[in-house]
JSON list of C-alpha atoms in Angstrom, two decimals:
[
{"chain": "A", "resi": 1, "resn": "UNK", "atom": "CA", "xyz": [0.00, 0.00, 0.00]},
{"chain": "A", "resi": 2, "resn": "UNK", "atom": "CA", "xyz": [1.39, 3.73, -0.66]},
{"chain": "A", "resi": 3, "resn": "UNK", "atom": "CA", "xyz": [2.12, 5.26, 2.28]},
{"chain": "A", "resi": 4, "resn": "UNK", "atom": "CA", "xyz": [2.16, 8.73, 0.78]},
{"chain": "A", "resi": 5, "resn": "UNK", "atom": "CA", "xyz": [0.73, 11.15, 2.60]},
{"chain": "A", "resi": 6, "resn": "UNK", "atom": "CA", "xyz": [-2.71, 13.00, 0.80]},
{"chain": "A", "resi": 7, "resn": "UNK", "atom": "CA", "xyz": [-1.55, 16.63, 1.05]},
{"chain": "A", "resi": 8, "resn": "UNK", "atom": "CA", "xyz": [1.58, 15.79, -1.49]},
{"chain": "A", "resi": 9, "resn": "UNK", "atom": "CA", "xyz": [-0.59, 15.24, -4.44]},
{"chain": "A", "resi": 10, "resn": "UNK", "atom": "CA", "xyz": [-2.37, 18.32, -3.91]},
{"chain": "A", "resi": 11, "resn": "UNK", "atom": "CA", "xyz": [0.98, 20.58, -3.70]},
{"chain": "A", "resi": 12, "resn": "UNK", "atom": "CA", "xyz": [1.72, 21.79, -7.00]},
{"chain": "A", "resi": 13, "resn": "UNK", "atom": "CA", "xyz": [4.42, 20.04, -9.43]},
{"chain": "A", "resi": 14, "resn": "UNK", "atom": "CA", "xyz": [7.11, 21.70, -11.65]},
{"chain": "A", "resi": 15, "resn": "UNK", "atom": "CA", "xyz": [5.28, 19.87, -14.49]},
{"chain": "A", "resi": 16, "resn": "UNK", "atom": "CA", "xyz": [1.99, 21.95, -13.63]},
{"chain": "A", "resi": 17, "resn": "UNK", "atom": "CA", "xyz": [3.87, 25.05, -13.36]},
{"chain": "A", "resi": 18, "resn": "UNK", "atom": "CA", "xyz": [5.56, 24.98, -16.42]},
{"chain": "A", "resi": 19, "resn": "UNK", "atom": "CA", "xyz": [4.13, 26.85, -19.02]},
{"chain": "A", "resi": 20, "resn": "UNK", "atom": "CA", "xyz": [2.60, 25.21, -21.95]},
{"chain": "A", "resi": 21, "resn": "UNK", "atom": "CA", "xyz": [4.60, 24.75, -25.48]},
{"chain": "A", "resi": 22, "resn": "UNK", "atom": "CA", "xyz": [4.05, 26.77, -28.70]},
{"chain": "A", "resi": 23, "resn": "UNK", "atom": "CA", "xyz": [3.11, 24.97, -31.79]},
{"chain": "A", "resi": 24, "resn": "UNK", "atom": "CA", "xyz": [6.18, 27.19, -33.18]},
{"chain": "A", "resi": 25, "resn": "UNK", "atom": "CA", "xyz": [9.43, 25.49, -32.11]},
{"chain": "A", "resi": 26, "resn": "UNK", "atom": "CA", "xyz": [12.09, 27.69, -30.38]},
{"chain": "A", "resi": 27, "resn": "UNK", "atom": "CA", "xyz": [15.65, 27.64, -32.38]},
{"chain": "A", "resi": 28, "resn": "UNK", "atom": "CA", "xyz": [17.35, 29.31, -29.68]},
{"chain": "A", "resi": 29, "resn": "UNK", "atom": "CA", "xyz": [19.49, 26.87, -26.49]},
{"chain": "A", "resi": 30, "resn": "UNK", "atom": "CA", "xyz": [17.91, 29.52, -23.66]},
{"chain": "A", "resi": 31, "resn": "UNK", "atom": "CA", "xyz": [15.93, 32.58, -23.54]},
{"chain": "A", "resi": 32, "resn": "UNK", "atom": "CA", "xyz": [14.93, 34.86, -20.91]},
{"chain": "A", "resi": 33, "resn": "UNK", "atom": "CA", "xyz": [12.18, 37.22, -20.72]},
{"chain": "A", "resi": 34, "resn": "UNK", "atom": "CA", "xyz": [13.10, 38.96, -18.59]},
{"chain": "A", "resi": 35, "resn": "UNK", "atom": "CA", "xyz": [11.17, 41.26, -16.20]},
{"chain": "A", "resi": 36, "resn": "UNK", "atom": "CA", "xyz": [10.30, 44.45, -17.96]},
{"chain": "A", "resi": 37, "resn": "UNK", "atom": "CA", "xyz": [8.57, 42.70, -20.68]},
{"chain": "A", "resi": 38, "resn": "UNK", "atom": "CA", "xyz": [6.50, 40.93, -18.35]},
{"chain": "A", "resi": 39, "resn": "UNK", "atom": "CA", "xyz": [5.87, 43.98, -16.46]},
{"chain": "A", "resi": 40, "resn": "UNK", "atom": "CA", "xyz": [5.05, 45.83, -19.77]},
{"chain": "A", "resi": 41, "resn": "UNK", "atom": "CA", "xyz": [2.04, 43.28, -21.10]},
{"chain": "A", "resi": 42, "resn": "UNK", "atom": "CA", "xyz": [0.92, 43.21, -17.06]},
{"chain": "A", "resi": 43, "resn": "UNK", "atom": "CA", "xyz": [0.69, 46.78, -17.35]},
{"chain": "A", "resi": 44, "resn": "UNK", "atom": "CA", "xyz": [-2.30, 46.48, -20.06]},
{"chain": "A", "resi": 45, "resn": "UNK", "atom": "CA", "xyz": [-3.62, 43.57, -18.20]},
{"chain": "A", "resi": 46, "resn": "UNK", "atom": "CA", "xyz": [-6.94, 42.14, -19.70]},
{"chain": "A", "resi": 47, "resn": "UNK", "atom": "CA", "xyz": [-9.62, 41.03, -16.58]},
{"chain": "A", "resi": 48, "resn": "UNK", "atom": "CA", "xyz": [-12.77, 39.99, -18.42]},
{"chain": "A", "resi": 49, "resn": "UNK", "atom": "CA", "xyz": [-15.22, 42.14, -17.34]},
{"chain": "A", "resi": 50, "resn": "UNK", "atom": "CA", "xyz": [-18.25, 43.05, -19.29]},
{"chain": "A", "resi": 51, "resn": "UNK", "atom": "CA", "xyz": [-17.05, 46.59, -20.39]},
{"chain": "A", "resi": 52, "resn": "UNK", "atom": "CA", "xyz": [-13.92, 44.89, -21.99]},
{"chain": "A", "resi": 53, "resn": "UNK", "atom": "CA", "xyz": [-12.92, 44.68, -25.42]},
{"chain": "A", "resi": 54, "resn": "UNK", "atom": "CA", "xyz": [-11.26, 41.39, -26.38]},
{"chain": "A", "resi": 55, "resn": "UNK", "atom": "CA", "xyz": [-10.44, 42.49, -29.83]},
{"chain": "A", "resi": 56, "resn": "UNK", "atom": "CA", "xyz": [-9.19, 45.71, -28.98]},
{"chain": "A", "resi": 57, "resn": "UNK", "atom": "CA", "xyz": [-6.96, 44.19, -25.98]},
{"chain": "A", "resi": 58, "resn": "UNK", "atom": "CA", "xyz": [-5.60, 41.44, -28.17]},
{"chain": "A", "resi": 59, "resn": "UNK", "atom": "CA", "xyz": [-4.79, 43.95, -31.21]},
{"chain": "A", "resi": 60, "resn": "UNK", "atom": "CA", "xyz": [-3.08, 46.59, -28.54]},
{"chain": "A", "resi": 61, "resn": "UNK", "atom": "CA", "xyz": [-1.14, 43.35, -26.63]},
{"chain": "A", "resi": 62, "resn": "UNK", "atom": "CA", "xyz": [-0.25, 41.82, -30.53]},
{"chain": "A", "resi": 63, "resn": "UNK", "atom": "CA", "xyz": [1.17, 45.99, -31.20]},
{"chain": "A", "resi": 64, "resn": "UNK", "atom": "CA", "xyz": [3.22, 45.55, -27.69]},
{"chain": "A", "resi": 65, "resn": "UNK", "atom": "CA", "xyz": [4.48, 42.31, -28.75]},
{"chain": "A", "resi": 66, "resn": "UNK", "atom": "CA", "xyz": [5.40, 43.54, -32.34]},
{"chain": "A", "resi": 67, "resn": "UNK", "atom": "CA", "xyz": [8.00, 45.86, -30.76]},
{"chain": "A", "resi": 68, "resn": "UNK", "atom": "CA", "xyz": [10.08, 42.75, -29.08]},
{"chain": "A", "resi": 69, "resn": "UNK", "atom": "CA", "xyz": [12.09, 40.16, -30.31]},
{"chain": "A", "resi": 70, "resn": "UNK", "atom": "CA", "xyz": [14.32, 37.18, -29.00]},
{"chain": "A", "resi": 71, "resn": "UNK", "atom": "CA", "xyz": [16.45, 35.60, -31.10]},
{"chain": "A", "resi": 72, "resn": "UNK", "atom": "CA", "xyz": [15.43, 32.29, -32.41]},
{"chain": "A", "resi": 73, "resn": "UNK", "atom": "CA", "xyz": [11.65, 32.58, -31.29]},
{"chain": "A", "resi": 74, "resn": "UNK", "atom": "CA", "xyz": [8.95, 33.83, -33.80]},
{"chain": "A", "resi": 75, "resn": "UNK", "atom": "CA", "xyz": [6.51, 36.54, -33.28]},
{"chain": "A", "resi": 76, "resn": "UNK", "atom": "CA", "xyz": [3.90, 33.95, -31.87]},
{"chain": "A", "resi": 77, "resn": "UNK", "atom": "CA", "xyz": [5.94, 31.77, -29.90]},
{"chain": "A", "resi": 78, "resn": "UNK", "atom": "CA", "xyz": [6.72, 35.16, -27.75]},
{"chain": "A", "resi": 79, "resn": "UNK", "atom": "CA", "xyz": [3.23, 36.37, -27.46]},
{"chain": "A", "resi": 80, "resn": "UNK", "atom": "CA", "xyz": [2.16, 32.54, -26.17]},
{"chain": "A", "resi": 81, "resn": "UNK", "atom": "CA", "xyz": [4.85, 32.87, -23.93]},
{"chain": "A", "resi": 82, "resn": "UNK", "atom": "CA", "xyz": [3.67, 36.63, -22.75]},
{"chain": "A", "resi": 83, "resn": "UNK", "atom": "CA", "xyz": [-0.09, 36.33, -23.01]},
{"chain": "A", "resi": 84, "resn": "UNK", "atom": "CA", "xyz": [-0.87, 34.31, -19.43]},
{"chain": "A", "resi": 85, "resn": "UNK", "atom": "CA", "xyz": [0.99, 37.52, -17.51]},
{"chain": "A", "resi": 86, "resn": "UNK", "atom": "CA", "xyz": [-1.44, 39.71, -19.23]},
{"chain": "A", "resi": 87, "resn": "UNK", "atom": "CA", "xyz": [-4.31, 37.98, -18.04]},
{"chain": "A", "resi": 88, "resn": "UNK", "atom": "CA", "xyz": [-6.00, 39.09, -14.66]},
{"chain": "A", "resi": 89, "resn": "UNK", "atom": "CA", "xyz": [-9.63, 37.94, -13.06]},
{"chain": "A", "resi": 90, "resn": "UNK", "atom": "CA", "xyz": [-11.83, 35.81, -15.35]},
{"chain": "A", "resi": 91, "resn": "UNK", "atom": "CA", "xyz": [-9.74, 35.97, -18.09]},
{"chain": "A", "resi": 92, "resn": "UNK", "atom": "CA", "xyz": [-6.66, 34.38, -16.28]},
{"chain": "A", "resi": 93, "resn": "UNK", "atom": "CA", "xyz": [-9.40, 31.53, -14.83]},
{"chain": "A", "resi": 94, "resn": "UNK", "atom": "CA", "xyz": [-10.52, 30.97, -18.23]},
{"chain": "A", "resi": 95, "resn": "UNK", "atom": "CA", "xyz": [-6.84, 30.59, -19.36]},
{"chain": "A", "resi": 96, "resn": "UNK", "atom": "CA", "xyz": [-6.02, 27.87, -17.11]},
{"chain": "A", "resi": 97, "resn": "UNK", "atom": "CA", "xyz": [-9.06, 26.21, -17.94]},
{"chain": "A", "resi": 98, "resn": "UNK", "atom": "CA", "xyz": [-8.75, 26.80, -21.90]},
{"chain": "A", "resi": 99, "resn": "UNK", "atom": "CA", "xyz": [-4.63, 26.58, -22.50]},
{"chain": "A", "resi": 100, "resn": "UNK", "atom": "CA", "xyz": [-4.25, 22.60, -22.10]},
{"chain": "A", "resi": 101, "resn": "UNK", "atom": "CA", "xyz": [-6.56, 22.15, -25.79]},
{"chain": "A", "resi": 102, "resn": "UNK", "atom": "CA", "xyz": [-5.38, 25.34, -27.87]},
{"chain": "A", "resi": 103, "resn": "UNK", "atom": "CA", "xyz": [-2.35, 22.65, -28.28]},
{"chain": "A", "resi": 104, "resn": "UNK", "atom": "CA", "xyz": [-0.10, 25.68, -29.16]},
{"chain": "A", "resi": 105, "resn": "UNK", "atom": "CA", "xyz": [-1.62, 27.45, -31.80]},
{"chain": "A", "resi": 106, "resn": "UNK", "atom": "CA", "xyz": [-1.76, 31.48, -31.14]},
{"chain": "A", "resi": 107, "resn": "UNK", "atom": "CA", "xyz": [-4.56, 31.52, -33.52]},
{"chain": "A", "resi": 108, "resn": "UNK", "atom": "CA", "xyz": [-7.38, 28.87, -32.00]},
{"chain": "A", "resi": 109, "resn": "UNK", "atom": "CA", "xyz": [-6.47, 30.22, -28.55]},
{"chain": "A", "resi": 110, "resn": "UNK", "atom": "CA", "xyz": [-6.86, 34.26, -29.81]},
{"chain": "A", "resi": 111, "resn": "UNK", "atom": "CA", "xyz": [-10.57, 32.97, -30.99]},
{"chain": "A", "resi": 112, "resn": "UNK", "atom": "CA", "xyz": [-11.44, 31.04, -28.43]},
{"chain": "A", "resi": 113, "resn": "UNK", "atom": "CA", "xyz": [-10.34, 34.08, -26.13]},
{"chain": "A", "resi": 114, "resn": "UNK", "atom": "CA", "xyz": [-12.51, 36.48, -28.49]},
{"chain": "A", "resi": 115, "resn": "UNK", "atom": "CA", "xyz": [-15.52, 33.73, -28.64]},
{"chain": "A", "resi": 116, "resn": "UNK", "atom": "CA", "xyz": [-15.55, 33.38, -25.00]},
{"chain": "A", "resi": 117, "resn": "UNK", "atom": "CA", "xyz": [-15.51, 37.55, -23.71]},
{"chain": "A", "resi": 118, "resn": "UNK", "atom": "CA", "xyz": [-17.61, 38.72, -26.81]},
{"chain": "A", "resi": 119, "resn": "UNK", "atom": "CA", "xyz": [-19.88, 35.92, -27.39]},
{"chain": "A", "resi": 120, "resn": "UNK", "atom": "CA", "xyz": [-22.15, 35.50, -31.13]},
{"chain": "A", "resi": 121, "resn": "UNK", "atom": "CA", "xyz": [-25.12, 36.40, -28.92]},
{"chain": "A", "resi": 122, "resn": "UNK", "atom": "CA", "xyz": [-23.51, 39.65, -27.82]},
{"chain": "A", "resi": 123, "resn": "UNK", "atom": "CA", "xyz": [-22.58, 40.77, -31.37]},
{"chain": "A", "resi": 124, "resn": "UNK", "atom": "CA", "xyz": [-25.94, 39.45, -32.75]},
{"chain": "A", "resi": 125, "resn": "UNK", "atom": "CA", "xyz": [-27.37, 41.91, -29.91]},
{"chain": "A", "resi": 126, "resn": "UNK", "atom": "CA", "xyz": [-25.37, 44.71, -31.43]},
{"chain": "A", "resi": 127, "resn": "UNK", "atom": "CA", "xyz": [-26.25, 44.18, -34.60]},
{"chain": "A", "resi": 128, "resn": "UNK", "atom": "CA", "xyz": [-29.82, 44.22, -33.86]},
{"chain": "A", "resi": 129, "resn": "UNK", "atom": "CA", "xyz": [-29.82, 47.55, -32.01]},
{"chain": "A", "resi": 130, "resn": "UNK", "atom": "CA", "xyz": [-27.88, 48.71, -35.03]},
{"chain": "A", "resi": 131, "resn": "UNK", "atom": "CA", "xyz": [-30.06, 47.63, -37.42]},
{"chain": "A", "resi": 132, "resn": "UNK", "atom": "CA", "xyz": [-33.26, 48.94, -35.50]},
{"chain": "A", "resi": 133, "resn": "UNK", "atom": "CA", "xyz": [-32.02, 52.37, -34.50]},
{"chain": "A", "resi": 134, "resn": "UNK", "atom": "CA", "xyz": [-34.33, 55.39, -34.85]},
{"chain": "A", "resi": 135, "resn": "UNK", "atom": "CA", "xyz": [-33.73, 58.90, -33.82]}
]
């Protein structure tokens, strides 16, 4: 019989810390992102509230990421890397719960992230108030 105790499976493992892969391989031995770039994306930190703009946070975070570079990683490796320290509140609950199946890919994870803080039945909404506006 195992005579480990029950608390030890509950404690976090380095495996579950680690951050999930990108689809994108990394051609570098070691990278570093180092502080200020995590600081900068925390800075414009995206929460999940209903007065949020998904698009609008993921075009001004994709902008932010545009500006850096590390050598041997591509332009969507780094914002994979960056995006879960940009994430505060819902958002960075839904992460946890949504990373494990984007497998990856920066662009099913952006659209899931988009589908899930501006749903279809929101943008139907707007287009209906749109569409039925009188003066």
């Amino acid at each position: 019989m195992d005579s480990t105790p029950i608390h030890q499976y509950a404690a976090p493992t380095s495996a579950r810390l680690e951050p999930l892969e990108s689809s994108k391989p990394i051609l570098t031995p070691g990278y570093e992102l180092c502080p200020c770039l995590i600081n900068m994306v925390q800075d414009q930190s995206f929460s999940g509230e209903d007065d949020e703009n998904p698009y609008s946070y993921l075009n001004d975070f994709e902008q932010t990421c545009a500006y850096l570079r590390i050598a041997g990683m591509s332009d969507e490796t780094l914002r994979w890397k960056l995006f879960s320290f940009s994430l505060t509140g819902k958002a960075k609950c839904w992460y946890k719960l949504t990373i494990g199946s984007r497998q990856g890919d920066w662009k099913a994870l952006c659209s899931s992230f988009c589908l899930q803080f501006f749903p279809i039945s929101r943008v139907v909404s707007l287009h209906s108030k749109v569409l039925t506006f009188r003066q």
